[in-house]
mmCIF file of C-alpha atoms in Angstrom:
data_model
loop_
_atom_site.group_PDB
_atom_site.id
_atom_site.type_symbol
_atom_site.label_atom_id
_atom_site.label_comp_id
_atom_site.label_asym_id
_atom_site.label_seq_id
_atom_site.Cartn_x
_atom_site.Cartn_y
_atom_site.Cartn_z
ATOM 1 C CA GLU A 136 11.745 15.228 -7.599
ATOM 2 C CA ALA A 137 10.365 17.580 -4.970
ATOM 3 C CA GLY A 138 6.769 15.987 -2.833
ATOM 4 C CA VAL A 139 3.689 17.706 -2.044
ATOM 5 C CA VAL A 140 4.454 20.968 -0.392
ATOM 6 C CA GLN A 141 2.162 22.239 2.140
ATOM 7 C CA SER A 142 2.175 25.362 4.557
ATOM 8 C CA PRO A 143 1.956 26.284 7.166
ATOM 9 C CA ARG A 144 2.893 23.215 8.934
ATOM 10 C CA TYR A 145 1.104 24.613 12.074
ATOM 11 C CA LYS A 146 -1.715 27.131 13.099
ATOM 12 C CA ILE A 147 -3.495 28.650 16.010
ATOM 13 C CA ILE A 148 -6.136 30.576 15.917
ATOM 14 C CA GLU A 149 -9.258 31.922 17.937
ATOM 15 C CA LYS A 150 -12.444 30.844 16.720
ATOM 16 C CA LYS A 151 -14.296 32.959 14.441
ATOM 17 C CA GLN A 152 -11.281 33.773 12.512
ATOM 18 C CA PRO A 153 -10.262 33.292 9.450
ATOM 19 C CA VAL A 154 -7.119 30.631 7.917
ATOM 20 C CA ALA A 155 -6.180 29.566 5.215
ATOM 21 C CA PHE A 156 -4.116 26.629 3.803
ATOM 22 C CA TRP A 157 -1.837 26.510 0.703
ATOM 23 C CA CYS A 158 -0.721 23.530 -1.251
ATOM 24 C CA ASN A 159 1.745 22.892 -4.393
ATOM 25 C CA PRO A 160 1.124 19.474 -5.468
ATOM 26 C CA ILE A 161 3.927 17.303 -7.297
ATOM 27 C CA SER A 162 4.874 18.850 -10.841
ATOM 28 C CA GLY A 163 2.762 17.893 -13.450
ATOM 29 C CA HIS A 164 0.185 16.173 -11.365
ATOM 30 C CA ASN A 165 -3.536 16.823 -12.880
ATOM 31 C CA THR A 166 -5.364 16.120 -10.010
ATOM 32 C CA LEU A 167 -5.506 17.790 -6.578
ATOM 33 C CA TYR A 168 -7.055 16.796 -3.422
ATOM 34 C CA TRP A 169 -8.243 18.528 -0.024
ATOM 35 C CA TYR A 170 -8.432 16.148 3.081
ATOM 36 C CA LEU A 171 -9.439 16.489 6.813
ATOM 37 C CA GLN A 172 -8.173 14.093 9.005
ATOM 38 C CA ASN A 173 -9.388 14.192 12.477
ATOM 39 C CA LEU A 174 -7.608 12.853 16.003
ATOM 40 C CA GLY A 175 -7.536 8.742 15.353
ATOM 41 C CA GLN A 176 -9.418 8.548 12.140
ATOM 42 C CA GLY A 177 -7.960 7.992 8.259
ATOM 43 C CA PRO A 178 -8.691 11.267 6.079
ATOM 44 C CA GLU A 179 -11.811 12.181 4.518
ATOM 45 C CA LEU A 180 -12.206 14.126 1.204
ATOM 46 C CA LEU A 181 -13.017 17.201 1.322
ATOM 47 C CA ILE A 182 -12.622 18.254 -2.165
ATOM 48 C CA ARG A 183 -10.998 17.160 -5.356
ATOM 49 C CA TYR A 184 -10.003 18.954 -8.478
ATOM 50 C CA GLU A 185 -8.997 18.085 -12.001
ATOM 51 C CA ASN A 186 -6.902 21.014 -13.331
ATOM 52 C CA GLU A 187 -8.891 24.216 -12.438
ATOM 53 C CA GLU A 188 -12.420 22.334 -12.020
ATOM 54 C CA ALA A 189 -13.384 21.478 -8.281
ATOM 55 C CA VAL A 190 -15.235 18.101 -8.528
ATOM 56 C CA ASP A 191 -16.293 15.946 -5.755
ATOM 57 C CA ASP A 192 -17.393 18.872 -3.669
ATOM 58 C CA SER A 193 -20.056 17.423 -1.797
ATOM 59 C CA GLN A 194 -18.082 17.179 1.492
ATOM 60 C CA LEU A 195 -16.857 19.987 1.649
ATOM 61 C CA PRO A 196 -19.002 22.507 4.185
ATOM 62 C CA LYS A 197 -19.594 25.212 1.692
ATOM 63 C CA ASP A 198 -20.925 27.759 4.728
ATOM 64 C CA ARG A 199 -17.683 27.991 6.303
ATOM 65 C CA PHE A 200 -15.091 26.490 3.663
ATOM 66 C CA SER A 201 -14.139 27.691 0.484
ATOM 67 C CA ALA A 202 -11.096 26.141 -2.344
ATOM 68 C CA GLU A 203 -9.681 27.271 -5.097
ATOM 69 C CA ARG A 204 -6.979 26.241 -8.093
ATOM 70 C CA LEU A 205 -7.166 29.270 -10.296
ATOM 71 C CA LYS A 206 -3.883 28.151 -12.529
ATOM 72 C CA GLY A 207 -4.435 24.314 -12.330
ATOM 73 C CA VAL A 208 -1.227 24.032 -10.136
ATOM 74 C CA ASP A 209 -1.420 25.157 -6.267
ATOM 75 C CA SER A 210 -4.279 25.500 -4.396
ATOM 76 C CA THR A 211 -5.616 27.015 -1.319
ATOM 77 C CA LEU A 212 -7.973 26.316 1.129
ATOM 78 C CA LYS A 213 -9.922 28.775 3.181
ATOM 79 C CA ILE A 214 -11.870 28.829 6.310
ATOM 80 C CA GLN A 215 -14.167 31.563 7.651
ATOM 81 C CA PRO A 216 -15.027 31.760 10.353
ATOM 82 C CA ALA A 217 -13.319 28.533 12.257
ATOM 83 C CA GLU A 218 -14.905 27.206 14.913
ATOM 84 C CA LEU A 219 -14.202 24.828 17.721
ATOM 85 C CA GLY A 220 -14.890 21.644 15.575
ATOM 86 C CA ASP A 221 -12.237 22.635 12.805
ATOM 87 C CA SER A 222 -9.185 21.699 14.728
ATOM 88 C CA ALA A 223 -7.664 18.895 12.766
ATOM 89 C CA VAL A 224 -4.666 17.657 10.191
ATOM 90 C CA TYR A 225 -5.585 19.609 6.566
ATOM 91 C CA LEU A 226 -3.624 17.000 3.946
ATOM 92 C CA CYS A 227 -3.507 17.961 0.248
ATOM 93 C CA ALA A 228 -2.489 15.124 -2.175
ATOM 94 C CA SER A 229 -2.002 14.993 -5.910
ATOM 95 C CA SER A 230 -2.011 12.463 -8.858
ATOM 96 C CA LEU A 231 -1.232 12.231 -12.231
ATOM 97 C CA GLY A 232 -4.964 11.068 -13.119
ATOM 98 C CA VAL A 233 -8.154 10.431 -12.056
ATOM 99 C CA ALA A 234 -8.388 6.723 -12.009
ATOM 100 C CA SER A 235 -9.362 4.807 -9.016
ATOM 101 C CA GLN A 236 -6.536 3.034 -8.694
ATOM 102 C CA GLU A 237 -4.278 5.895 -8.711
ATOM 103 C CA THR A 238 -1.307 6.162 -6.215
ATOM 104 C CA GLN A 239 -1.910 9.508 -4.053
ATOM 105 C CA TYR A 240 0.814 12.210 -3.140
ATOM 106 C CA PHE A 241 0.526 13.426 0.377
ATOM 107 C CA GLY A 242 2.062 16.175 1.938
ATOM 108 C CA PRO A 243 2.937 16.428 5.559
ATOM 109 C CA GLY A 244 -0.120 18.669 6.472
ATOM 110 C CA THR A 245 -1.179 21.596 8.021
ATOM 111 C CA ARG A 246 -2.347 20.827 11.561
ATOM 112 C CA LEU A 247 -4.922 23.325 13.099
ATOM 113 C CA LEU A 248 -5.839 24.372 16.697
ATOM 114 C CA VAL A 249 -8.978 26.407 16.830
ATOM 115 C CA LEU A 250 -9.010 27.761 20.362
ATOM 116 C CA ALA B 263 -20.461 1.852 -1.488
ATOM 117 C CA GLN B 264 -17.736 0.766 -0.186
ATOM 118 C CA SER B 265 -15.680 1.036 3.015
ATOM 119 C CA VAL B 266 -13.152 -0.604 4.903
ATOM 120 C CA THR B 267 -12.790 -2.095 8.613
ATOM 121 C CA GLN B 268 -9.755 -2.128 10.510
ATOM 122 C CA LEU B 269 -10.116 -4.687 13.584
ATOM 123 C CA GLY B 270 -7.408 -3.115 16.376
ATOM 124 C CA SER B 271 -6.676 0.869 16.390
ATOM 125 C CA HIS B 272 -3.699 -0.338 18.151
ATOM 126 C CA VAL B 273 -0.997 -3.454 17.312
ATOM 127 C CA SER B 274 1.944 -3.701 19.687
ATOM 128 C CA VAL B 275 4.795 -6.234 18.686
ATOM 129 C CA SER B 276 7.992 -6.645 19.630
ATOM 130 C CA GLU B 277 10.668 -5.905 17.446
ATOM 131 C CA GLY B 278 11.832 -8.914 15.299
ATOM 132 C CA ALA B 279 8.182 -10.261 15.656
ATOM 133 C CA LEU B 280 5.479 -11.119 12.909
ATOM 134 C CA VAL B 281 3.336 -7.814 12.202
ATOM 135 C CA LEU B 282 -0.355 -8.380 11.303
ATOM 136 C CA LEU B 283 -2.412 -5.839 10.245
ATOM 137 C CA ARG B 284 -6.003 -6.802 9.763
ATOM 138 C CA CYS B 285 -8.387 -5.061 6.953
ATOM 139 C CA ASN B 286 -11.811 -6.262 5.789
ATOM 140 C CA TYR B 287 -13.747 -4.356 2.827
ATOM 141 C CA SER B 288 -17.286 -4.134 1.528
ATOM 142 C CA SER B 289 -17.566 -3.679 -1.929
ATOM 143 C CA SER B 290 -20.780 -3.825 -4.021
ATOM 144 C CA VAL B 291 -17.993 -4.706 -7.028
ATOM 145 C CA PRO B 292 -14.603 -6.315 -7.155
ATOM 146 C CA PRO B 293 -12.342 -3.618 -5.495
ATOM 147 C CA TYR B 294 -8.847 -2.120 -5.465
ATOM 148 C CA LEU B 295 -7.648 -2.003 -2.393
ATOM 149 C CA PHE B 296 -4.539 0.142 -0.756
ATOM 150 C CA TRP B 297 -2.301 0.286 2.349
ATOM 151 C CA TYR B 298 -0.889 3.692 3.365
ATOM 152 C CA VAL B 299 1.490 4.392 6.078
ATOM 153 C CA GLN B 300 1.736 7.734 7.887
ATOM 154 C CA TYR B 301 4.704 8.604 10.152
ATOM 155 C CA PRO B 302 4.199 11.074 12.946
ATOM 156 C CA ASN B 303 3.580 14.537 11.574
ATOM 157 C CA GLN B 304 4.318 13.244 7.690
ATOM 158 C CA GLY B 305 1.349 12.597 5.069
ATOM 159 C CA LEU B 306 0.624 9.496 4.424
ATOM 160 C CA GLN B 307 2.853 7.094 2.000
ATOM 161 C CA LEU B 308 1.854 4.442 -0.574
ATOM 162 C CA LEU B 309 2.851 0.750 0.645
ATOM 163 C CA LEU B 310 1.408 -1.408 -1.662
ATOM 164 C CA LYS B 311 -1.933 -1.463 -3.935
ATOM 165 C CA TYR B 312 -4.377 -4.356 -5.366
ATOM 166 C CA THR B 313 -5.718 -4.097 -8.770
ATOM 167 C CA SER B 314 -6.919 -6.938 -10.064
ATOM 168 C CA ALA B 315 -3.822 -8.713 -10.675
ATOM 169 C CA ALA B 316 -1.765 -11.158 -8.619
ATOM 170 C CA THR B 317 -3.675 -11.766 -5.266
ATOM 171 C CA LEU B 318 -0.090 -11.325 -3.326
ATOM 172 C CA VAL B 319 0.806 -8.116 -3.423
ATOM 173 C CA LYS B 320 4.439 -7.312 -2.392
ATOM 174 C CA GLY B 321 5.163 -3.557 -1.556
ATOM 175 C CA ILE B 322 7.829 -1.557 0.176
ATOM 176 C CA ASN B 323 9.874 -1.806 3.347
ATOM 177 C CA GLY B 324 9.120 -5.487 3.379
ATOM 178 C CA PHE B 325 5.707 -5.478 3.702
ATOM 179 C CA GLU B 326 2.954 -7.814 1.507
ATOM 180 C CA ALA B 327 -0.266 -7.811 1.551
ATOM 181 C CA GLU B 328 -3.201 -10.947 0.334
ATOM 182 C CA PHE B 329 -6.548 -10.166 -1.382
ATOM 183 C CA LYS B 330 -8.654 -13.107 -0.528
ATOM 184 C CA LYS B 331 -12.291 -12.512 -2.033
ATOM 185 C CA SER B 332 -13.777 -15.234 0.359
ATOM 186 C CA GLU B 333 -12.680 -13.897 3.258
ATOM 187 C CA THR B 334 -13.328 -10.267 1.975
ATOM 188 C CA SER B 335 -10.058 -9.329 3.571
ATOM 189 C CA PHE B 336 -6.429 -7.755 2.445
ATOM 190 C CA HIS B 337 -4.072 -7.431 5.978
ATOM 191 C CA LEU B 338 -1.230 -6.667 5.730
ATOM 192 C CA THR B 339 2.176 -8.789 6.994
ATOM 193 C CA LYS B 340 5.995 -8.299 7.341
ATOM 194 C CA PRO B 341 7.785 -11.027 8.850
ATOM 195 C CA SER B 342 10.228 -9.229 11.311
ATOM 196 C CA ALA B 343 9.354 -5.899 12.774
ATOM 197 C CA HIS B 344 11.882 -2.939 13.140
ATOM 198 C CA MET B 345 11.404 -0.345 15.436
ATOM 199 C CA SER B 346 11.624 1.728 12.241
ATOM 200 C CA ASP B 347 7.870 0.289 11.351
ATOM 201 C CA ALA B 348 6.384 2.176 14.334
ATOM 202 C CA ALA B 349 3.349 4.560 12.612
ATOM 203 C CA GLU B 350 -0.439 4.537 11.724
ATOM 204 C CA TYR B 351 -1.139 2.164 8.796
ATOM 205 C CA PHE B 352 -4.413 2.826 6.890
ATOM 206 C CA CYS B 353 -6.565 0.739 4.515
ATOM 207 C CA ALA B 354 -8.415 1.744 1.768
ATOM 208 C CA VAL B 355 -11.107 0.588 -1.073
ATOM 209 C CA SER B 356 -11.488 2.345 -4.488
ATOM 210 C CA ARG B 357 -13.617 0.507 -7.149
ATOM 211 C CA PRO B 358 -12.498 0.012 -10.917
ATOM 212 C CA GLY B 359 -13.477 2.223 -13.826
ATOM 213 C CA GLY B 360 -13.966 6.206 -13.463
ATOM 214 C CA SER B 361 -12.821 8.501 -10.821
ATOM 215 C CA TYR B 362 -13.674 6.609 -7.559
ATOM 216 C CA ILE B 363 -11.670 8.161 -4.565
ATOM 217 C CA PRO B 364 -10.595 5.756 -1.943
ATOM 218 C CA THR B 365 -12.188 5.399 0.845
ATOM 219 C CA PHE B 366 -9.836 5.202 3.703
ATOM 220 C CA GLY B 367 -10.094 3.250 7.132
ATOM 221 C CA ARG B 368 -9.612 4.533 10.926
ATOM 222 C CA GLY B 369 -6.208 3.482 11.124
ATOM 223 C CA THR B 370 -4.180 0.919 13.149
ATOM 224 C CA SER B 371 -1.352 2.399 15.209
ATOM 225 C CA LEU B 372 1.779 -0.112 14.770
ATOM 226 C CA ILE B 373 3.755 0.247 18.385
ATOM 227 C CA VAL B 374 7.079 -2.095 18.083
ATOM 228 C CA HIS B 375 8.943 -2.721 21.364
ATOM 229 C CA PRO B 376 12.776 -3.541 21.699
#
């Protein structure tokens, strides 16, 4: 069974440029998560989708970050414009349901460096 | 609100020695607890989880953790470390009912010496 797929794996951009990350969850997983992981820290939730609906997006900086999951399958996270402080790893995860004991399956992440 | 504290950002052990990674939680209700492992340049993978059944939970790769309510702890152990265990380990806490997303700790880096 294929795991969570993310691309690109690495991205280097200059500040003020836009950037987009793509995630394809495990087939059949209705819930999709985007996390931010800073160096030496644990993942912090940015946004959670239940099918096409975005829920739990209180930590998403909406002035520059946006996300979509149009058909309830794959998802895109965008930053425009990027700032130096956005340099981090962006993790995507998926799970079958939304219950608090559900196992989340993580992708390998996209490592972003903003110069 | 719930939170976890992982004591020690780095733990160093010799191959074959006991592994002990500490996690203490704070929760207003009986929690669900998780341990995840992250190998270099990979995503997180679930090692084990406690969801109010047996307090001693066995996971993959020989790891286990014990839920101790009196100590608000969920420490991760393995009797004998292997070189392949070198990774970052994250403890996480959530709460029963509804769709509470786990809150992750800052992680502990396990270093295994030959």
